[in-house]
């Protein structure tokens, strides 16, 4: 446990540094799934490692050991996690759980707001056109979701560019991109070091929608012009929703659309999968070591209790603890 419990923490840091850089160079759809998988495993590994470190300090408290019937000395001998490290892990774990709870409440409120807005929008079709001079275009997740476009935005675009804009927003709804965003926000709330995954994920989702629109329209240049003009028209609007055609790093998106479609590369995915497997294996190994530590400490406590009972036969009778065997025979752990 001494080494394996820290491996998920290290992998979370590695993913935070290298995963966003790799994702921006990959095809957007698989990149989004890879970032989501990395965020999920890194967050669970982070929480699991902190929980195991905090547990290693908890079992060293004499009152807890007495309640659980294990030997504190045996715990010290088999698990050298210092109480200071365990205490810091416990505080960090508390902060992570608190951040996750706050993020979950905020995201639930956001989804309720989006569904309420979908019901209040005029019309009963997927597209809702608002009579507004301000250029607006975004997707609202719901059941079903809605595409919101202002008349001011439509006047800024040509016919084919409007088609590209609607195809982009429709791709957000069809791909359920708000679920990816929710996962990345939760991971950043659990571990602030994973926030770069959320930032890169927002860009990747816009690129995913751009590529879907390019396939739907059949002309990458038209989509690039639509993204550029929509961004220029809506540049004064600082309160854009997340799933908007004008979101993300627009110059990079336009350059990508003016270039050929990105090739599919296997090496980054293989390297990322290997890191995630190592994270899971290390966490499982640390959990197994913790279980064995408690079993060893319980056996040591039972041996000590039996030795005291044998050395003081005239004293009060002690019950056999943890079903480790009879007082007159060898210790057998079942």
Coordinates of C-alpha atoms in Angstrom, one line a residue:
X1 CA 0.0 0.0 0.0
X2 CA 2.9 2.3 0.6
X3 CA 3.4 2.9 -3.1
X4 CA 0.3 1.8 -4.8
X5 CA -2.0 4.1 -2.9
X6 CA -0.2 7.1 -4.3
X7 CA -0.2 6.0 -7.9
X8 CA -3.8 7.2 -8.7
X9 CA -2.9 10.6 -7.3
X10 CA 0.1 10.8 -9.6
X11 CA -1.9 9.6 -12.6
X12 CA -4.5 12.3 -12.0
X13 CA -1.7 14.9 -12.2
X14 CA -0.3 13.4 -15.4
X15 CA -3.7 13.4 -17.0
X16 CA -4.3 17.0 -16.0
X17 CA -1.1 18.0 -17.8
X18 CA -1.0 15.8 -20.9
X19 CA -4.6 14.8 -21.7
X20 CA -5.8 18.3 -22.7
X21 CA -2.9 18.7 -25.1
X22 CA -3.4 15.3 -26.7
X23 CA -7.2 15.8 -27.0
X24 CA -6.8 19.0 -29.1
X25 CA -4.8 17.0 -31.7
X26 CA -7.2 14.1 -32.0
X27 CA -10.5 13.6 -33.8
X28 CA -13.1 15.4 -31.6
X29 CA -15.6 12.7 -31.0
X30 CA -13.2 10.0 -29.7
X31 CA -11.3 12.8 -27.9
X32 CA -14.4 13.8 -26.0
X33 CA -15.0 10.2 -24.9
X34 CA -11.4 9.8 -23.9
X35 CA -11.5 13.0 -21.8
X36 CA -14.7 11.8 -20.2
X37 CA -13.2 8.4 -19.3
X38 CA -10.0 10.0 -18.0
X39 CA -12.0 12.4 -15.8
X40 CA -14.2 9.7 -14.4
X41 CA -11.3 7.3 -13.6
X42 CA -9.0 10.0 -12.3
X43 CA -11.7 11.4 -10.0
X44 CA -12.6 7.9 -8.6
X45 CA -8.9 7.1 -8.2
X46 CA -8.4 10.4 -6.4
X47 CA -11.3 9.8 -4.0
X48 CA -10.3 6.2 -3.5
X49 CA -6.6 7.0 -2.7
X50 CA -7.6 9.8 -0.2
X51 CA -10.2 7.5 1.4
X52 CA -7.6 4.7 1.9
X53 CA -5.0 7.1 3.3
X54 CA -7.6 8.6 5.7
X55 CA -8.6 5.0 6.7
X56 CA -5.0 4.2 7.4
X57 CA -4.9 7.0 9.9
X58 CA -8.3 6.2 11.4
X59 CA -7.4 2.6 12.3
X60 CA -4.4 3.9 14.3
X61 CA -6.7 5.6 16.8
X62 CA -6.8 3.5 20.0
X63 CA -10.5 3.9 20.5
X64 CA -11.3 2.8 17.0
X65 CA -8.9 -0.1 17.3
X66 CA -10.6 -1.2 20.5
X67 CA -14.0 -1.1 18.9
X68 CA -12.8 -3.0 15.9
X69 CA -10.8 -5.5 17.9
X70 CA -7.5 -5.1 16.2
X71 CA -3.9 -4.3 17.4
X72 CA -2.7 -0.7 16.9
X73 CA 0.9 -2.0 17.1
X74 CA 0.3 -4.4 14.3
X75 CA -1.2 -1.7 12.2
X76 CA 1.9 0.5 12.7
X77 CA 4.1 -2.4 11.7
X78 CA 2.2 -3.3 8.5
X79 CA 1.2 0.2 7.3
X80 CA 3.7 3.1 7.8
X81 CA 1.3 5.9 6.7
X82 CA 2.1 8.8 9.0
X83 CA -0.8 10.3 10.9
X84 CA 0.0 13.7 9.4
X85 CA -0.4 12.3 5.9
X86 CA -3.6 10.5 6.8
X87 CA -5.0 13.7 8.4
X88 CA -4.2 15.8 5.3
X89 CA -5.8 13.1 3.2
X90 CA -8.9 13.2 5.3
X91 CA -9.3 17.0 5.1
X92 CA -8.7 16.9 1.3
X93 CA -11.3 14.1 1.0
X94 CA -13.8 16.2 2.9
X95 CA -13.1 19.2 0.7
X96 CA -13.5 17.0 -2.5
X97 CA -16.8 15.5 -1.3
X98 CA -18.1 19.0 -0.4
X99 CA -17.1 20.4 -3.7
X100 CA -18.8 17.5 -5.5
X101 CA -22.0 18.1 -3.5
X102 CA -22.0 21.8 -4.4
X103 CA -21.4 21.1 -8.0
X104 CA -24.2 18.5 -8.1
X105 CA -26.7 21.0 -6.6
X106 CA -25.7 23.7 -9.1
X107 CA -25.9 21.3 -12.1
X108 CA -29.3 20.1 -11.0
X109 CA -30.5 23.7 -10.8
X110 CA -29.1 24.4 -14.2
X111 CA -30.8 21.4 -15.8
X112 CA -34.1 22.3 -14.2
X113 CA -33.7 25.9 -15.5
X114 CA -32.9 24.6 -19.0
X115 CA -36.0 22.3 -19.0
X116 CA -38.2 25.1 -17.8
X117 CA -36.9 27.4 -20.5
X118 CA -37.6 24.7 -23.1
X119 CA -41.2 24.6 -22.0
X120 CA -41.6 28.4 -22.0
X121 CA -40.1 28.9 -25.5
X122 CA -42.7 29.7 -28.3
X123 CA -43.7 26.9 -30.6
X124 CA -43.6 23.1 -30.2
X125 CA -40.8 22.3 -32.7
X126 CA -37.1 21.7 -32.1
X127 CA -36.2 25.2 -33.4
X128 CA -37.3 28.3 -31.5
X129 CA -36.7 31.6 -33.2
X130 CA -36.7 34.6 -30.9
X131 CA -37.6 38.1 -32.2
X132 CA -34.4 39.7 -30.8
X133 CA -31.8 42.0 -32.4
X134 CA -29.1 40.5 -30.2
X135 CA -27.4 37.7 -32.1
X136 CA -28.1 34.5 -30.1
X137 CA -27.7 30.8 -31.0
X138 CA -27.5 27.9 -28.5
X139 CA -28.9 24.5 -27.5
X140 CA -30.9 23.9 -24.4
X141 CA -30.9 20.3 -23.1
X142 CA -34.2 19.0 -22.1
X143 CA -36.7 16.2 -22.9
X144 CA -36.6 16.9 -25.7
X145 CA -34.0 19.7 -26.1
X146 CA -34.6 22.9 -28.1
X147 CA -32.4 25.0 -30.4
X148 CA -32.7 28.7 -29.7
X149 CA -31.8 31.2 -32.4
X150 CA -32.5 34.9 -32.5
X151 CA -33.7 36.8 -35.6
X152 CA -30.7 39.0 -35.3
X153 CA -28.4 36.0 -35.7
X154 CA -30.3 34.7 -38.7
X155 CA -29.9 38.0 -40.4
X156 CA -26.1 37.8 -40.0
X157 CA -25.8 34.6 -42.0
X158 CA -26.5 33.3 -45.5
X159 CA -28.8 30.4 -46.2
X160 CA -26.2 27.7 -46.2
X161 CA -24.5 29.2 -43.1
X162 CA -27.8 29.1 -41.3
X163 CA -28.1 25.4 -42.2
X164 CA -24.6 24.9 -40.8
X165 CA -25.4 26.8 -37.6
X166 CA -28.5 24.7 -37.0
X167 CA -26.7 21.5 -37.8
X168 CA -24.0 22.5 -35.2
X169 CA -26.6 23.1 -32.5
X170 CA -28.5 19.9 -33.4
X171 CA -25.2 17.9 -33.0
X172 CA -25.0 19.2 -29.4
X173 CA -28.4 17.9 -28.6
X174 CA -28.0 14.6 -30.5
X175 CA -24.7 13.9 -28.8
X176 CA -26.0 14.8 -25.4
X177 CA -23.0 17.0 -24.9
X178 CA -24.4 18.5 -21.7
X179 CA -23.7 15.1 -20.0
X180 CA -20.1 15.3 -20.9
X181 CA -20.0 18.8 -19.5
X182 CA -21.6 17.6 -16.3
X183 CA -19.0 14.9 -15.8
X184 CA -16.1 17.3 -16.4
X185 CA -17.6 19.8 -13.9
X186 CA -17.9 17.1 -11.3
X187 CA -14.3 16.0 -11.8
X188 CA -13.1 19.5 -11.5
X189 CA -15.1 19.9 -8.3
X190 CA -13.6 16.7 -6.9
X191 CA -10.1 17.6 -7.9
X192 CA -9.2 21.2 -9.1
X193 CA -6.1 19.7 -10.8
X194 CA -8.5 18.2 -13.3
X195 CA -10.0 21.5 -14.4
X196 CA -7.8 21.6 -17.6
X197 CA -9.8 18.5 -18.7
X198 CA -13.0 20.5 -18.4
X199 CA -11.6 23.4 -20.4
X200 CA -10.3 21.1 -23.1
X201 CA -13.5 19.2 -23.1
X202 CA -15.5 22.4 -24.0
X203 CA -13.3 23.0 -27.0
X204 CA -13.6 19.3 -28.1
X205 CA -17.4 19.4 -27.9
X206 CA -17.5 22.5 -30.1
X207 CA -15.2 20.8 -32.6
X208 CA -17.3 17.6 -32.5
X209 CA -20.4 19.7 -33.4
X210 CA -18.4 21.5 -36.1
X211 CA -17.4 18.2 -37.7
X212 CA -21.0 16.9 -37.5
X213 CA -22.2 20.1 -39.2
X214 CA -19.5 19.8 -41.9
X215 CA -20.7 16.2 -42.7
X216 CA -24.3 17.3 -42.7
X217 CA -23.8 20.4 -45.0
X218 CA -21.1 18.8 -47.1
X219 CA -18.8 21.8 -47.1
X220 CA -16.2 22.5 -44.4
X221 CA -15.6 26.0 -45.7
X222 CA -19.3 27.0 -45.2
X223 CA -19.2 25.8 -41.6
X224 CA -16.0 27.7 -41.0
X225 CA -17.7 30.9 -42.3
X226 CA -20.8 30.3 -40.2
X227 CA -18.7 29.8 -37.1
X228 CA -16.6 32.9 -37.8
X229 CA -19.6 35.2 -38.6
X230 CA -21.6 33.9 -35.7
X231 CA -18.7 34.6 -33.3
X232 CA -18.2 38.1 -34.7
X233 CA -21.9 38.9 -34.5
X234 CA -22.2 37.6 -30.9
X235 CA -18.8 38.9 -29.6
X236 CA -20.6 41.6 -27.5
X237 CA -22.7 38.9 -25.7
X238 CA -20.7 37.8 -22.6
X239 CA -23.5 35.6 -21.2
X240 CA -23.5 32.9 -23.9
X241 CA -24.6 29.5 -22.8
X242 CA -22.0 26.7 -22.9
X243 CA -23.5 24.8 -25.8
X244 CA -23.3 27.7 -28.3
X245 CA -21.9 27.8 -31.8
X246 CA -19.9 30.9 -30.8
X247 CA -18.3 29.2 -27.8
X248 CA -14.8 27.8 -27.5
X249 CA -11.6 29.0 -29.2
X250 CA -13.1 30.2 -32.4
X251 CA -9.9 30.9 -34.4
X252 CA -8.6 27.4 -33.7
X253 CA -12.0 26.0 -34.7
X254 CA -12.0 27.9 -38.0
X255 CA -8.5 26.8 -38.8
X256 CA -9.4 23.1 -38.1
X257 CA -12.5 23.4 -40.4
X258 CA -10.4 24.9 -43.2
X259 CA -8.0 22.0 -42.9
X260 CA -8.7 18.3 -43.8
X261 CA -10.6 16.2 -41.2
X262 CA -8.3 15.2 -38.4
X263 CA -6.9 11.6 -38.7
X264 CA -7.6 8.9 -36.2
X265 CA -4.5 8.1 -34.1
X266 CA -4.3 5.0 -31.9
X267 CA -1.2 5.7 -29.9
X268 CA -2.7 8.4 -27.6
X269 CA -5.7 6.2 -26.8
X270 CA -3.5 3.2 -26.1
X271 CA -1.3 5.3 -23.7
X272 CA -4.3 6.8 -22.0
X273 CA -5.9 3.4 -21.6
X274 CA -2.7 2.0 -20.1
X275 CA -2.7 4.8 -17.5
X276 CA -6.3 4.2 -16.6
X277 CA -5.6 0.5 -16.2
X278 CA -2.6 1.2 -14.0
X279 CA -4.8 3.5 -11.9
X280 CA -7.5 0.9 -11.4
X281 CA -5.0 -1.9 -10.6
X282 CA -3.1 0.3 -8.1
X283 CA -6.2 1.3 -6.3
X284 CA -7.4 -2.4 -6.1
X285 CA -4.0 -3.4 -4.8
X286 CA -4.0 -0.7 -2.1
X287 CA -7.5 -1.7 -1.1
X288 CA -6.4 -5.4 -0.8
X289 CA -3.4 -4.3 1.3
X290 CA -5.7 -2.4 3.6
X291 CA -8.0 -5.4 4.1
X292 CA -5.0 -7.7 4.8
X293 CA -3.6 -5.1 7.3
X294 CA -6.9 -5.2 9.3
X295 CA -7.0 -9.0 9.2
X296 CA -3.4 -9.2 10.4
X297 CA -4.1 -6.7 13.2
X298 CA -7.1 -8.6 14.3
X299 CA -5.2 -11.9 14.4
X300 CA -2.5 -10.1 16.5
X301 CA -5.1 -8.8 18.9
X302 CA -6.6 -12.3 19.3
X303 CA -3.2 -13.9 19.9
X304 CA -2.5 -11.3 22.6
X305 CA -5.9 -11.9 24.2
X306 CA -5.4 -15.7 24.2
X307 CA -1.9 -15.4 25.6
X308 CA -3.2 -13.3 28.5
X309 CA -6.0 -15.8 29.2
X310 CA -3.6 -18.7 29.3
X311 CA -1.1 -16.9 31.6
X312 CA -3.9 -16.0 34.0
X313 CA -6.1 -19.2 34.3
X314 CA -7.6 -18.2 37.7
X315 CA -8.8 -14.8 36.4
X316 CA -12.0 -14.0 34.6
X317 CA -12.7 -16.1 31.5
X318 CA -12.2 -14.3 28.2
X319 CA -14.3 -15.0 25.1
X320 CA -12.6 -16.1 22.0
X321 CA -12.4 -13.1 19.7
X322 CA -13.1 -13.1 15.9
X323 CA -13.4 -16.9 15.8
X324 CA -9.7 -17.4 15.7
X325 CA -9.8 -20.8 17.4
X326 CA -9.9 -22.4 20.9
X327 CA -7.7 -21.2 23.7
X328 CA -5.9 -24.6 24.0
X329 CA -5.0 -24.9 20.3
X330 CA -3.2 -23.1 17.6
X331 CA -4.7 -19.8 16.2
X332 CA -6.8 -20.6 13.2
X333 CA -8.2 -17.6 11.2
X334 CA -11.4 -18.6 9.3

